[in-house]
Amino acid sequence: MKHGMKILFTSPSLSVQADAPLNSKNRAEALQKTGAQVVLLGFPEIYPLPNVQLPFPYISLEKRASSSTLRRWEKMRKYFGIWWTFLAVSFLVKLAAYRIARKEKFDLICMHHAEPCVLLPLVAWLRLIRRYTPTVVILPMAFIEVGAKNITRARSRLRGILNAYAARRLAGLAHIVIENRHYAEGLRLTRKNNVHIIPEGYTNRMASFSLPEARRKLGIAPGQRMVLLFGTATVMKGADLLIKALEEVPPAFLVYIAGKTGGIYESSWGPLERLQNTGWKDNLRIVSRFIPEDEMELYFAAAHACIFPYRRGFSTISSNLRQAGEMGKAILASDQYHFTDIVKNYKVGLLFEPENVPEIARCLREFAAKPDEWFAEIRRNSEILVKERSWEKIAAQYLALFQHILDHEKTGQKH
């Protein structure tokens, strides 16, 4: 490996994607610990990870901008609304990455969750004018099956279609990293030379908080078992299916739905009156607000299991799935793609048929009946998962790829 390889780690989604700040920090930190010199570039003036000291320099595009530029951006934000955040900010960060990389002589750019439809024309132009810096692109997540697309908003469907089309063409111009083979197959990228499968890394956080300590800090009474659905509880993620399944399950344990929904997504879950009349009134808790990273860790530590009732078609990774594994929690998940790989290969939970409410109910009843030793075994198996997929090992794969790319660039070979 080239000593002191200089990497500009670019995260265009810091302003819009809830898991981007932590995931970007983890990846960049792992690369640095493995021997690279890393600088992280994003848009927000302050890195959106409260109470965390970054172990590498952070360049803020917003902070670097002049007063007149900021005023112009504010006018554009008001005019374009959500499109400013999703497209314009993403493009500005990508454009700045190439300018900074060229000016400050970075060896390579690594873009986390980069939108291919935004990046493709920029890369094509930079290659044409010979100002391209070697780039590795980590694709964003998406639902890929027709059934799943039918329940997403038109904006999300259009985004998915454009990104899939652009990704296939981008693979001829830049290197793409996909974190599991299923997503590569869904995008029809498995036969592209510049597409690489590198899994997501894990950090062992099982000793961060004990279950009683986390419960005490959150004000959750000890004793009862607890299932956690964390994050944006949308229909795509099966929140409504979980609600329906609970109608068929005795309220013998706690269910927490935690994350910022602001009353928007609850309306898609269906009426809760029938569920509350069955005895779940006290045992179903909805924490509908943004939960910062330090408090998020407490919710995972306080639970016995995390549930992932995602609808069919989710072939990419789930950050919450990784966090459940890092905390040694049982995983109750849709039997599909990456969920199946993790649960079956490492024996860390239970699976149910996607979109099958009786199957979800069956899984919850089975969870409630499991002996304490089963959860201890889940924890032991999770330790194997975390060790085999440690960030140290994953970062080594990234740096080996980076070195391969740079070697080919130096010798003038087509990559």
Coordinates of C-alpha atoms in Angstrom, one line a residue, residues 143 145 148 151 182 229 234-242 306-316 318 321 330-344 349-357 359-364:
F143 CA -35.7 -0.5 -3.4
E145 CA -38.3 -4.6 -7.1
A148 CA -41.7 -2.0 -3.7
I151 CA -45.6 2.1 -2.8
H182 CA -27.8 -8.5 -4.2
L229 CA -38.2 -0.4 15.5
T234 CA -42.5 4.4 6.8
V235 CA -44.7 2.0 4.9
M236 CA -41.7 0.9 2.9
K237 CA -40.1 -0.2 6.1
G238 CA -43.2 -2.1 7.1
A239 CA -44.3 0.0 10.1
D240 CA -48.0 -0.6 9.2
L241 CA -47.4 -4.3 8.9
L242 CA -45.9 -4.4 12.4
C306 CA -34.7 -5.1 16.7
I307 CA -37.3 -5.7 14.1
F308 CA -37.1 -5.0 10.3
P309 CA -40.4 -5.7 8.6
Y310 CA -39.3 -4.2 5.3
R311 CA -41.4 -4.8 2.3
R312 CA -40.2 -6.8 -0.6
G313 CA -37.4 -5.4 -2.7
F314 CA -35.0 -3.9 -0.1
S315 CA -31.7 -5.4 -1.4
T316 CA -29.2 -2.9 0.1
S318 CA -29.7 -1.2 6.6
L321 CA -29.4 -3.8 11.0
A330 CA -31.6 -10.4 18.2
I331 CA -32.7 -9.5 14.7
L332 CA -36.3 -10.1 13.6
A333 CA -36.3 -9.4 9.8
S334 CA -37.9 -9.9 6.4
D335 CA -36.5 -13.0 4.8
Q336 CA -34.9 -11.3 1.8
Y337 CA -31.5 -10.3 0.5
H338 CA -29.0 -8.8 3.0
F339 CA -31.3 -9.5 6.0
T340 CA -31.3 -13.2 5.1
D341 CA -27.5 -13.3 4.7
I342 CA -26.8 -11.8 8.1
V343 CA -29.4 -13.7 10.1
K344 CA -28.8 -17.1 8.5
G349 CA -32.2 -13.9 14.9
L350 CA -35.5 -14.9 13.3
L351 CA -36.8 -14.4 9.8
F352 CA -40.4 -14.1 8.4
E353 CA -41.8 -13.8 4.9
P354 CA -41.9 -10.2 3.7
E355 CA -45.3 -8.5 3.8
N356 CA -46.9 -11.5 5.6
V357 CA -48.7 -10.2 8.7
E359 CA -45.7 -14.5 9.8
I360 CA -44.6 -11.3 11.5
A361 CA -47.0 -12.2 14.4
R362 CA -45.6 -15.7 14.5
C363 CA -42.1 -14.3 14.7
L364 CA -43.0 -12.0 17.6

